[in-house]
């Protein structure tokens, strides 16, 4: 992947949707499932700028597993792979 986010943006590979089966043995189709809200950070921008023009360092690093807001970011497709580009403020937590 050759993409560099700008400002306080992140590129995230969203976690795969796990196949779900009900107690009665029926499989839930992908269209009926909710979009996952977690993923792995693949690229991090340099950080936003403050009023003085100085960079504010990012709290999130490449390789972090994160939980993000449900409807956050923009989905993009690069080289057949789907990614999510979102702002650092849309990240709710880092999974340790």
PDB file of N, CA and C in Angstrom:
ATOM      1  N   UNK A   1       0.841  -1.169   0.000  1.00  0.00           N
ATOM      2  CA  UNK A   1       0.000   0.000   0.000  1.00  0.00           C
ATOM      3  C   UNK A   1       0.891   1.239   0.000  1.00  0.00           C
ATOM      4  N   UNK A   2       0.596   2.156  -0.872  1.00  0.00           N
ATOM      5  CA  UNK A   2       1.352   3.400  -0.942  1.00  0.00           C
ATOM      6  C   UNK A   2       0.395   4.565  -0.775  1.00  0.00           C
ATOM      7  N   UNK A   3       0.080   4.876   0.476  1.00  0.00           N
ATOM      8  CA  UNK A   3      -0.812   5.988   0.779  1.00  0.00           C
ATOM      9  C   UNK A   3      -0.313   6.648   2.055  1.00  0.00           C
ATOM     10  N   UNK A   4      -0.211   7.964   2.036  1.00  0.00           N
ATOM     11  CA  UNK A   4       0.239   8.724   3.209  1.00  0.00           C
ATOM     12  C   UNK A   4      -0.873   9.691   3.596  1.00  0.00           C
ATOM     13  N   UNK A   5      -1.510   9.470   4.746  1.00  0.00           N
ATOM     14  CA  UNK A   5      -2.570  10.383   5.174  1.00  0.00           C
ATOM     15  C   UNK A   5      -1.992  11.741   5.576  1.00  0.00           C
ATOM     16  N   UNK A   6      -2.795  12.769   5.469  1.00  0.00           N
ATOM     17  CA  UNK A   6      -2.386  14.132   5.797  1.00  0.00           C
ATOM     18  C   UNK A   6      -2.947  14.544   7.148  1.00  0.00           C
ATOM     19  N   UNK A   7      -2.299  15.514   7.783  1.00  0.00           N
ATOM     20  CA  UNK A   7      -2.792  16.067   9.043  1.00  0.00           C
ATOM     21  C   UNK A   7      -2.979  15.015  10.111  1.00  0.00           C
ATOM     22  N   UNK A   8      -4.146  15.018  10.740  1.00  0.00           N
ATOM     23  CA  UNK A   8      -4.422  14.075  11.828  1.00  0.00           C
ATOM     24  C   UNK A   8      -5.237  12.865  11.348  1.00  0.00           C
ATOM     25  N   UNK A   9      -5.006  12.460  10.122  1.00  0.00           N
ATOM     26  CA  UNK A   9      -5.744  11.331   9.539  1.00  0.00           C
ATOM     27  C   UNK A   9      -4.978  10.016   9.709  1.00  0.00           C
ATOM     28  N   UNK A  10      -5.743   8.913   9.700  1.00  0.00           N
ATOM     29  CA  UNK A  10      -5.202   7.560   9.826  1.00  0.00           C
ATOM     30  C   UNK A  10      -5.750   6.695   8.696  1.00  0.00           C
ATOM     31  N   UNK A  11      -4.984   5.702   8.274  1.00  0.00           N
ATOM     32  CA  UNK A  11      -5.480   4.691   7.343  1.00  0.00           C
ATOM     33  C   UNK A  11      -5.613   3.407   8.148  1.00  0.00           C
ATOM     34  N   UNK A  12      -6.809   2.818   8.104  1.00  0.00           N
ATOM     35  CA  UNK A  12      -7.106   1.632   8.910  1.00  0.00           C
ATOM     36  C   UNK A  12      -7.588   0.502   8.022  1.00  0.00           C
ATOM     37  N   UNK A  13      -7.093  -0.694   8.298  1.00  0.00           N
ATOM     38  CA  UNK A  13      -7.610  -1.917   7.683  1.00  0.00           C
ATOM     39  C   UNK A  13      -8.653  -2.445   8.652  1.00  0.00           C
ATOM     40  N   UNK A  14      -9.910  -2.390   8.251  1.00  0.00           N
ATOM     41  CA  UNK A  14     -11.023  -2.792   9.116  1.00  0.00           C
ATOM     42  C   UNK A  14     -10.988  -4.303   9.319  1.00  0.00           C
ATOM     43  N   UNK A  15     -11.268  -4.727  10.545  1.00  0.00           N
ATOM     44  CA  UNK A  15     -11.297  -6.150  10.881  1.00  0.00           C
ATOM     45  C   UNK A  15     -12.338  -6.866  10.028  1.00  0.00           C
ATOM     46  N   UNK A  16     -12.048  -8.096   9.675  1.00  0.00           N
ATOM     47  CA  UNK A  16     -12.969  -8.902   8.866  1.00  0.00           C
ATOM     48  C   UNK A  16     -14.234  -9.223   9.653  1.00  0.00           C
ATOM     49  N   UNK A  17     -15.344  -9.303   8.948  1.00  0.00           N
ATOM     50  CA  UNK A  17     -16.617  -9.698   9.560  1.00  0.00           C
ATOM     51  C   UNK A  17     -16.570 -11.199   9.798  1.00  0.00           C
ATOM     52  N   UNK A  18     -16.804 -11.588  11.039  1.00  0.00           N
ATOM     53  CA  UNK A  18     -16.782 -13.013  11.372  1.00  0.00           C
ATOM     54  C   UNK A  18     -18.109 -13.651  10.980  1.00  0.00           C
ATOM     55  N   UNK A  19     -18.026 -14.870  10.512  1.00  0.00           N
ATOM     56  CA  UNK A  19     -19.235 -15.586  10.132  1.00  0.00           C
ATOM     57  C   UNK A  19     -20.035 -15.893  11.393  1.00  0.00           C
ATOM     58  N   UNK A  20     -21.300 -15.508  11.369  1.00  0.00           N
ATOM     59  CA  UNK A  20     -22.140 -15.707  12.546  1.00  0.00           C
ATOM     60  C   UNK A  20     -23.198 -16.774  12.273  1.00  0.00           C
ATOM     61  N   UNK A  21     -23.456 -17.557  13.308  1.00  0.00           N
ATOM     62  CA  UNK A  21     -24.462 -18.593  13.207  1.00  0.00           C
ATOM     63  C   UNK A  21     -25.371 -18.476  14.421  1.00  0.00           C
ATOM     64  N   UNK A  22     -26.671 -18.534  14.183  1.00  0.00           N
ATOM     65  CA  UNK A  22     -27.627 -18.447  15.284  1.00  0.00           C
ATOM     66  C   UNK A  22     -27.634 -19.758  16.059  1.00  0.00           C
ATOM     67  N   UNK A  23     -28.298 -19.746  17.209  1.00  0.00           N
ATOM     68  CA  UNK A  23     -28.386 -20.961  18.026  1.00  0.00           C
ATOM     69  C   UNK A  23     -29.087 -22.094  17.292  1.00  0.00           C
ATOM     70  N   UNK A  24     -29.990 -21.737  16.381  1.00  0.00           N
ATOM     71  CA  UNK A  24     -30.728 -22.769  15.639  1.00  0.00           C
ATOM     72  C   UNK A  24     -29.949 -23.283  14.427  1.00  0.00           C
ATOM     73  N   UNK A  25     -28.753 -22.720  14.176  1.00  0.00           N
ATOM     74  CA  UNK A  25     -27.915 -23.222  13.095  1.00  0.00           C
ATOM     75  C   UNK A  25     -27.977 -22.428  11.808  1.00  0.00           C
ATOM     76  N   UNK A  26     -28.734 -21.332  11.778  1.00  0.00           N
ATOM     77  CA  UNK A  26     -28.818 -20.508  10.578  1.00  0.00           C
ATOM     78  C   UNK A  26     -27.641 -19.540  10.523  1.00  0.00           C
ATOM     79  N   UNK A  27     -27.127 -19.317   9.324  1.00  0.00           N
ATOM     80  CA  UNK A  27     -26.036 -18.358   9.148  1.00  0.00           C
ATOM     81  C   UNK A  27     -26.612 -16.985   8.826  1.00  0.00           C
ATOM     82  N   UNK A  28     -26.066 -15.950   9.453  1.00  0.00           N
ATOM     83  CA  UNK A  28     -26.511 -14.584   9.237  1.00  0.00           C
ATOM     84  C   UNK A  28     -25.761 -14.033   8.030  1.00  0.00           C
ATOM     85  N   UNK A  29     -26.478 -13.553   6.992  1.00  0.00           N
ATOM     86  CA  UNK A  29     -25.786 -13.028   5.811  1.00  0.00           C
ATOM     87  C   UNK A  29     -25.047 -11.730   6.117  1.00  0.00           C
ATOM     88  N   UNK A  30     -23.997 -11.443   5.337  1.00  0.00           N
ATOM     89  CA  UNK A  30     -23.190 -10.238   5.543  1.00  0.00           C
ATOM     90  C   UNK A  30     -24.023  -8.967   5.474  1.00  0.00           C
ATOM     91  N   UNK A  31     -25.061  -8.957   4.647  1.00  0.00           N
ATOM     92  CA  UNK A  31     -25.876  -7.753   4.491  1.00  0.00           C
ATOM     93  C   UNK A  31     -26.672  -7.436   5.752  1.00  0.00           C
ATOM     94  N   UNK A  32     -26.883  -8.406   6.608  1.00  0.00           N
ATOM     95  CA  UNK A  32     -27.658  -8.191   7.828  1.00  0.00           C
ATOM     96  C   UNK A  32     -26.767  -7.880   9.033  1.00  0.00           C
ATOM     97  N   UNK A  33     -25.461  -7.949   8.854  1.00  0.00           N
ATOM     98  CA  UNK A  33     -24.535  -7.713   9.954  1.00  0.00           C
ATOM     99  C   UNK A  33     -24.134  -6.253  10.015  1.00  0.00           C
ATOM    100  N   UNK A  34     -23.755  -5.832  11.204  1.00  0.00           N
ATOM    101  CA  UNK A  34     -23.233  -4.482  11.375  1.00  0.00           C
ATOM    102  C   UNK A  34     -21.775  -4.438  10.961  1.00  0.00           C
ATOM    103  N   UNK A  35     -21.358  -3.295  10.466  1.00  0.00           N
ATOM    104  CA  UNK A  35     -19.970  -3.095  10.069  1.00  0.00           C
ATOM    105  C   UNK A  35     -19.086  -3.127  11.319  1.00  0.00           C
ATOM    106  N   UNK A  36     -17.944  -3.821  11.262  1.00  0.00           N
ATOM    107  CA  UNK A  36     -17.053  -3.844  12.432  1.00  0.00           C
ATOM    108  C   UNK A  36     -16.561  -2.446  12.770  1.00  0.00           C
ATOM    109  N   UNK A  37     -16.308  -2.204  14.048  1.00  0.00           N
ATOM    110  CA  UNK A  37     -15.838  -0.907  14.506  1.00  0.00           C
ATOM    111  C   UNK A  37     -14.409  -0.987  15.023  1.00  0.00           C
ATOM    112  N   UNK A  38     -13.675  -2.002  14.578  1.00  0.00           N
ATOM    113  CA  UNK A  38     -12.289  -2.095  14.993  1.00  0.00           C
ATOM    114  C   UNK A  38     -11.410  -2.474  13.818  1.00  0.00           C
ATOM    115  N   UNK A  39     -10.134  -2.141  13.935  1.00  0.00           N
ATOM    116  CA  UNK A  39      -9.204  -2.430  12.864  1.00  0.00           C
ATOM    117  C   UNK A  39      -7.779  -2.124  13.273  1.00  0.00           C
ATOM    118  N   UNK A  40      -6.858  -2.305  12.313  1.00  0.00           N
ATOM    119  CA  UNK A  40      -5.440  -2.080  12.551  1.00  0.00           C
ATOM    120  C   UNK A  40      -4.983  -0.840  11.791  1.00  0.00           C
ATOM    121  N   UNK A  41      -4.205   0.001  12.446  1.00  0.00           N
ATOM    122  CA  UNK A  41      -3.695   1.231  11.839  1.00  0.00           C
ATOM    123  C   UNK A  41      -2.529   0.871  10.916  1.00  0.00           C
ATOM    124  N   UNK A  42      -2.643   1.246   9.631  1.00  0.00           N
ATOM    125  CA  UNK A  42      -1.608   0.959   8.646  1.00  0.00           C
ATOM    126  C   UNK A  42      -0.725   2.163   8.337  1.00  0.00           C
ATOM    127  N   UNK A  43      -1.273   3.368   8.482  1.00  0.00           N
ATOM    128  CA  UNK A  43      -0.503   4.586   8.216  1.00  0.00           C
ATOM    129  C   UNK A  43      -1.060   5.716   9.066  1.00  0.00           C
ATOM    130  N   UNK A  44      -0.165   6.621   9.480  1.00  0.00           N
ATOM    131  CA  UNK A  44      -0.518   7.732  10.351  1.00  0.00           C
ATOM    132  C   UNK A  44       0.005   9.025   9.736  1.00  0.00           C
ATOM    133  N   UNK A  45      -0.829  10.050   9.737  1.00  0.00           N
ATOM    134  CA  UNK A  45      -0.398  11.360   9.245  1.00  0.00           C
ATOM    135  C   UNK A  45       0.562  12.022  10.222  1.00  0.00           C
ATOM    136  N   UNK A  46       1.139  13.157   9.839  1.00  0.00           N
ATOM    137  CA  UNK A  46       2.108  13.843  10.698  1.00  0.00           C
ATOM    138  C   UNK A  46       1.490  14.532  11.909  1.00  0.00           C
ATOM    139  N   UNK A  47       0.185  14.693  11.944  1.00  0.00           N
ATOM    140  CA  UNK A  47      -0.482  15.359  13.060  1.00  0.00           C
ATOM    141  C   UNK A  47      -1.053  16.698  12.638  1.00  0.00           C
ATOM    142  N   UNK A  48      -2.041  17.154  13.377  1.00  0.00           N
ATOM    143  CA  UNK A  48      -2.670  18.449  13.093  1.00  0.00           C
ATOM    144  C   UNK A  48      -1.741  19.573  13.544  1.00  0.00           C
ATOM    145  N   UNK A  49      -2.065  20.781  13.135  1.00  0.00           N
ATOM    146  CA  UNK A  49      -1.293  21.956  13.558  1.00  0.00           C
ATOM    147  C   UNK A  49      -2.112  22.770  14.553  1.00  0.00           C
ATOM    148  N   UNK A  50      -1.414  23.360  15.534  1.00  0.00           N
ATOM    149  CA  UNK A  50      -2.090  24.236  16.496  1.00  0.00           C
ATOM    150  C   UNK A  50      -2.153  25.662  15.945  1.00  0.00           C
ATOM    151  N   UNK A  51      -2.605  26.609  16.749  1.00  0.00           N
ATOM    152  CA  UNK A  51      -2.752  28.002  16.309  1.00  0.00           C
ATOM    153  C   UNK A  51      -1.432  28.656  15.912  1.00  0.00           C
ATOM    154  N   UNK A  52      -0.336  28.157  16.455  1.00  0.00           N
ATOM    155  CA  UNK A  52       0.991  28.716  16.161  1.00  0.00           C
ATOM    156  C   UNK A  52       1.650  28.040  14.957  1.00  0.00           C
ATOM    157  N   UNK A  53       0.974  27.063  14.377  1.00  0.00           N
ATOM    158  CA  UNK A  53       1.527  26.351  13.229  1.00  0.00           C
ATOM    159  C   UNK A  53       2.410  25.181  13.597  1.00  0.00           C
ATOM    160  N   UNK A  54       2.493  24.848  14.870  1.00  0.00           N
ATOM    161  CA  UNK A  54       3.315  23.724  15.336  1.00  0.00           C
ATOM    162  C   UNK A  54       2.517  22.429  15.231  1.00  0.00           C
ATOM    163  N   UNK A  55       3.211  21.349  14.898  1.00  0.00           N
ATOM    164  CA  UNK A  55       2.558  20.040  14.806  1.00  0.00           C
ATOM    165  C   UNK A  55       2.215  19.498  16.184  1.00  0.00           C
ATOM    166  N   UNK A  56       1.026  18.928  16.297  1.00  0.00           N
ATOM    167  CA  UNK A  56       0.603  18.238  17.511  1.00  0.00           C
ATOM    168  C   UNK A  56       0.834  16.756  17.251  1.00  0.00           C
ATOM    169  N   UNK A  57       1.711  16.101  18.012  1.00  0.00           N
ATOM    170  CA  UNK A  57       2.015  14.693  17.732  1.00  0.00           C
ATOM    171  C   UNK A  57       0.784  13.799  17.902  1.00  0.00           C
ATOM    172  N   UNK A  58       0.748  12.742  17.112  1.00  0.00           N
ATOM    173  CA  UNK A  58      -0.373  11.793  17.149  1.00  0.00           C
ATOM    174  C   UNK A  58      -0.203  10.844  18.344  1.00  0.00           C
ATOM    175  N   UNK A  59      -1.329  10.453  18.949  1.00  0.00           N
ATOM    176  CA  UNK A  59      -1.323   9.496  20.055  1.00  0.00           C
ATOM    177  C   UNK A  59      -1.384   8.059  19.558  1.00  0.00           C
ATOM    178  N   UNK A  60      -1.655   7.877  18.285  1.00  0.00           N
ATOM    179  CA  UNK A  60      -1.851   6.552  17.692  1.00  0.00           C
ATOM    180  C   UNK A  60      -0.686   6.253  16.762  1.00  0.00           C
ATOM    181  N   UNK A  61      -0.206   5.011  16.795  1.00  0.00           N
ATOM    182  CA  UNK A  61       0.937   4.603  15.985  1.00  0.00           C
ATOM    183  C   UNK A  61       0.554   3.505  15.003  1.00  0.00           C
ATOM    184  N   UNK A  62       1.370   3.333  13.982  1.00  0.00           N
ATOM    185  CA  UNK A  62       1.181   2.244  13.024  1.00  0.00           C
ATOM    186  C   UNK A  62       1.251   0.919  13.788  1.00  0.00           C
ATOM    187  N   UNK A  63       0.323   0.020  13.491  1.00  0.00           N
ATOM    188  CA  UNK A  63       0.283  -1.286  14.149  1.00  0.00           C
ATOM    189  C   UNK A  63      -0.692  -1.363  15.306  1.00  0.00           C
ATOM    190  N   UNK A  64      -1.160  -0.216  15.807  1.00  0.00           N
ATOM    191  CA  UNK A  64      -2.138  -0.225  16.904  1.00  0.00           C
ATOM    192  C   UNK A  64      -3.457  -0.809  16.432  1.00  0.00           C
ATOM    193  N   UNK A  65      -4.105  -1.551  17.301  1.00  0.00           N
ATOM    194  CA  UNK A  65      -5.461  -2.031  17.058  1.00  0.00           C
ATOM    195  C   UNK A  65      -6.388  -1.035  17.754  1.00  0.00           C
ATOM    196  N   UNK A  66      -7.370  -0.518  17.014  1.00  0.00           N
ATOM    197  CA  UNK A  66      -8.214   0.549  17.539  1.00  0.00           C
ATOM    198  C   UNK A  66      -9.695   0.245  17.379  1.00  0.00           C
ATOM    199  N   UNK A  67     -10.493   0.929  18.190  1.00  0.00           N
ATOM    200  CA  UNK A  67     -11.951   0.925  18.071  1.00  0.00           C
ATOM    201  C   UNK A  67     -12.328   2.341  17.661  1.00  0.00           C
ATOM    202  N   UNK A  68     -13.160   2.463  16.619  1.00  0.00           N
ATOM    203  CA  UNK A  68     -13.518   3.780  16.108  1.00  0.00           C
ATOM    204  C   UNK A  68     -15.023   3.957  16.064  1.00  0.00           C
ATOM    205  N   UNK A  69     -15.457   5.200  15.893  1.00  0.00           N
ATOM    206  CA  UNK A  69     -16.888   5.530  15.841  1.00  0.00           C
ATOM    207  C   UNK A  69     -17.581   4.779  14.717  1.00  0.00           C
ATOM    208  N   UNK A  70     -18.833   4.486  14.918  1.00  0.00           N
ATOM    209  CA  UNK A  70     -19.598   3.649  14.001  1.00  0.00           C
ATOM    210  C   UNK A  70     -19.660   4.182  12.564  1.00  0.00           C
ATOM    211  N   UNK A  71     -19.923   5.445  12.373  1.00  0.00           N
ATOM    212  CA  UNK A  71     -20.081   5.989  11.021  1.00  0.00           C
ATOM    213  C   UNK A  71     -18.929   6.918  10.636  1.00  0.00           C
ATOM    214  N   UNK A  72     -17.770   6.688  11.217  1.00  0.00           N
ATOM    215  CA  UNK A  72     -16.614   7.566  10.997  1.00  0.00           C
ATOM    216  C   UNK A  72     -15.881   7.224   9.709  1.00  0.00           C
ATOM    217  N   UNK A  73     -15.219   8.229   9.165  1.00  0.00           N
ATOM    218  CA  UNK A  73     -14.270   8.015   8.084  1.00  0.00           C
ATOM    219  C   UNK A  73     -14.855   7.855   6.701  1.00  0.00           C
ATOM    220  N   UNK A  74     -13.928   7.657   5.767  1.00  0.00           N
ATOM    221  CA  UNK A  74     -14.259   7.473   4.363  1.00  0.00           C
ATOM    222  C   UNK A  74     -13.671   6.160   3.892  1.00  0.00           C
ATOM    223  N   UNK A  75     -14.497   5.320   3.295  1.00  0.00           N
ATOM    224  CA  UNK A  75     -14.016   4.040   2.770  1.00  0.00           C
ATOM    225  C   UNK A  75     -13.390   4.267   1.403  1.00  0.00           C
ATOM    226  N   UNK A  76     -12.199   3.690   1.188  1.00  0.00           N
ATOM    227  CA  UNK A  76     -11.515   3.778  -0.098  1.00  0.00           C
ATOM    228  C   UNK A  76     -11.041   2.389  -0.502  1.00  0.00           C
ATOM    229  N   UNK A  77     -10.917   2.194  -1.809  1.00  0.00           N
ATOM    230  CA  UNK A  77     -10.436   0.912  -2.335  1.00  0.00           C
ATOM    231  C   UNK A  77      -9.151   1.192  -3.104  1.00  0.00           C
ATOM    232  N   UNK A  78      -8.055   0.562  -2.690  1.00  0.00           N
ATOM    233  CA  UNK A  78      -6.759   0.737  -3.323  1.00  0.00           C
ATOM    234  C   UNK A  78      -6.185  -0.640  -3.628  1.00  0.00           C
ATOM    235  N   UNK A  79      -5.844  -0.871  -4.893  1.00  0.00           N
ATOM    236  CA  UNK A  79      -5.292  -2.160  -5.328  1.00  0.00           C
ATOM    237  C   UNK A  79      -6.176  -3.330  -4.908  1.00  0.00           C
ATOM    238  N   UNK A  80      -7.493  -3.142  -4.966  1.00  0.00           N
ATOM    239  CA  UNK A  80      -8.434  -4.216  -4.651  1.00  0.00           C
ATOM    240  C   UNK A  80      -8.688  -4.416  -3.165  1.00  0.00           C
ATOM    241  N   UNK A  81      -8.011  -3.680  -2.308  1.00  0.00           N
ATOM    242  CA  UNK A  81      -8.195  -3.790  -0.860  1.00  0.00           C
ATOM    243  C   UNK A  81      -9.001  -2.594  -0.365  1.00  0.00           C
ATOM    244  N   UNK A  82      -9.852  -2.824   0.625  1.00  0.00           N
ATOM    245  CA  UNK A  82     -10.654  -1.747   1.181  1.00  0.00           C
ATOM    246  C   UNK A  82     -10.028  -1.234   2.472  1.00  0.00           C
ATOM    247  N   UNK A  83      -9.959   0.092   2.582  1.00  0.00           N
ATOM    248  CA  UNK A  83      -9.396   0.749   3.753  1.00  0.00           C
ATOM    249  C   UNK A  83     -10.344   1.829   4.224  1.00  0.00           C
ATOM    250  N   UNK A  84     -10.099   2.310   5.421  1.00  0.00           N
ATOM    251  CA  UNK A  84     -10.882   3.386   5.997  1.00  0.00           C
ATOM    252  C   UNK A  84      -9.922   4.508   6.378  1.00  0.00           C
ATOM    253  N   UNK A  85     -10.199   5.722   5.902  1.00  0.00           N
ATOM    254  CA  UNK A  85      -9.406   6.889   6.278  1.00  0.00           C
ATOM    255  C   UNK A  85     -10.258   7.721   7.224  1.00  0.00           C
ATOM    256  N   UNK A  86      -9.740   7.961   8.419  1.00  0.00           N
ATOM    257  CA  UNK A  86     -10.500   8.722   9.393  1.00  0.00           C
ATOM    258  C   UNK A  86      -9.604   9.618  10.219  1.00  0.00           C
ATOM    259  N   UNK A  87     -10.210  10.546  10.915  1.00  0.00           N
ATOM    260  CA  UNK A  87      -9.506  11.494  11.757  1.00  0.00           C
ATOM    261  C   UNK A  87      -9.167  10.844  13.094  1.00  0.00           C
ATOM    262  N   UNK A  88      -8.094  11.309  13.708  1.00  0.00           N
ATOM    263  CA  UNK A  88      -7.686  10.768  15.009  1.00  0.00           C
ATOM    264  C   UNK A  88      -8.793  10.926  16.045  1.00  0.00           C
ATOM    265  N   UNK A  89      -9.583  11.994  15.948  1.00  0.00           N
ATOM    266  CA  UNK A  89     -10.645  12.220  16.937  1.00  0.00           C
ATOM    267  C   UNK A  89     -11.788  11.200  16.833  1.00  0.00           C
ATOM    268  N   UNK A  90     -11.855  10.465  15.712  1.00  0.00           N
ATOM    269  CA  UNK A  90     -12.886   9.438  15.551  1.00  0.00           C
ATOM    270  C   UNK A  90     -12.496   8.114  16.200  1.00  0.00           C
ATOM    271  N   UNK A  91     -11.256   8.006  16.661  1.00  0.00           N
ATOM    272  CA  UNK A  91     -10.799   6.793  17.339  1.00  0.00           C
ATOM    273  C   UNK A  91     -11.216   6.887  18.807  1.00  0.00           C
ATOM    274  N   UNK A  92     -11.904   5.857  19.284  1.00  0.00           N
ATOM    275  CA  UNK A  92     -12.424   5.863  20.646  1.00  0.00           C
ATOM    276  C   UNK A  92     -11.450   5.239  21.638  1.00  0.00           C
ATOM    277  N   UNK A  93     -10.697   4.203  21.191  1.00  0.00           N
ATOM    278  CA  UNK A  93      -9.792   3.503  22.111  1.00  0.00           C
ATOM    279  C   UNK A  93      -8.755   2.709  21.325  1.00  0.00           C
ATOM    280  N   UNK A  94      -7.645   2.439  22.010  1.00  0.00           N
ATOM    281  CA  UNK A  94      -6.607   1.545  21.501  1.00  0.00           C
ATOM    282  C   UNK A  94      -6.746   0.237  22.252  1.00  0.00           C
ATOM    283  N   UNK A  95      -6.763  -0.874  21.528  1.00  0.00           N
ATOM    284  CA  UNK A  95      -6.880  -2.197  22.154  1.00  0.00           C
ATOM    285  C   UNK A  95      -5.477  -2.670  22.519  1.00  0.00           C
ATOM    286  N   UNK A  96      -5.249  -2.952  23.779  1.00  0.00           N
ATOM    287  CA  UNK A  96      -3.930  -3.391  24.261  1.00  0.00           C
ATOM    288  C   UNK A  96      -3.869  -4.890  24.349  1.00  0.00           C
TER     289      UNK A  96
END
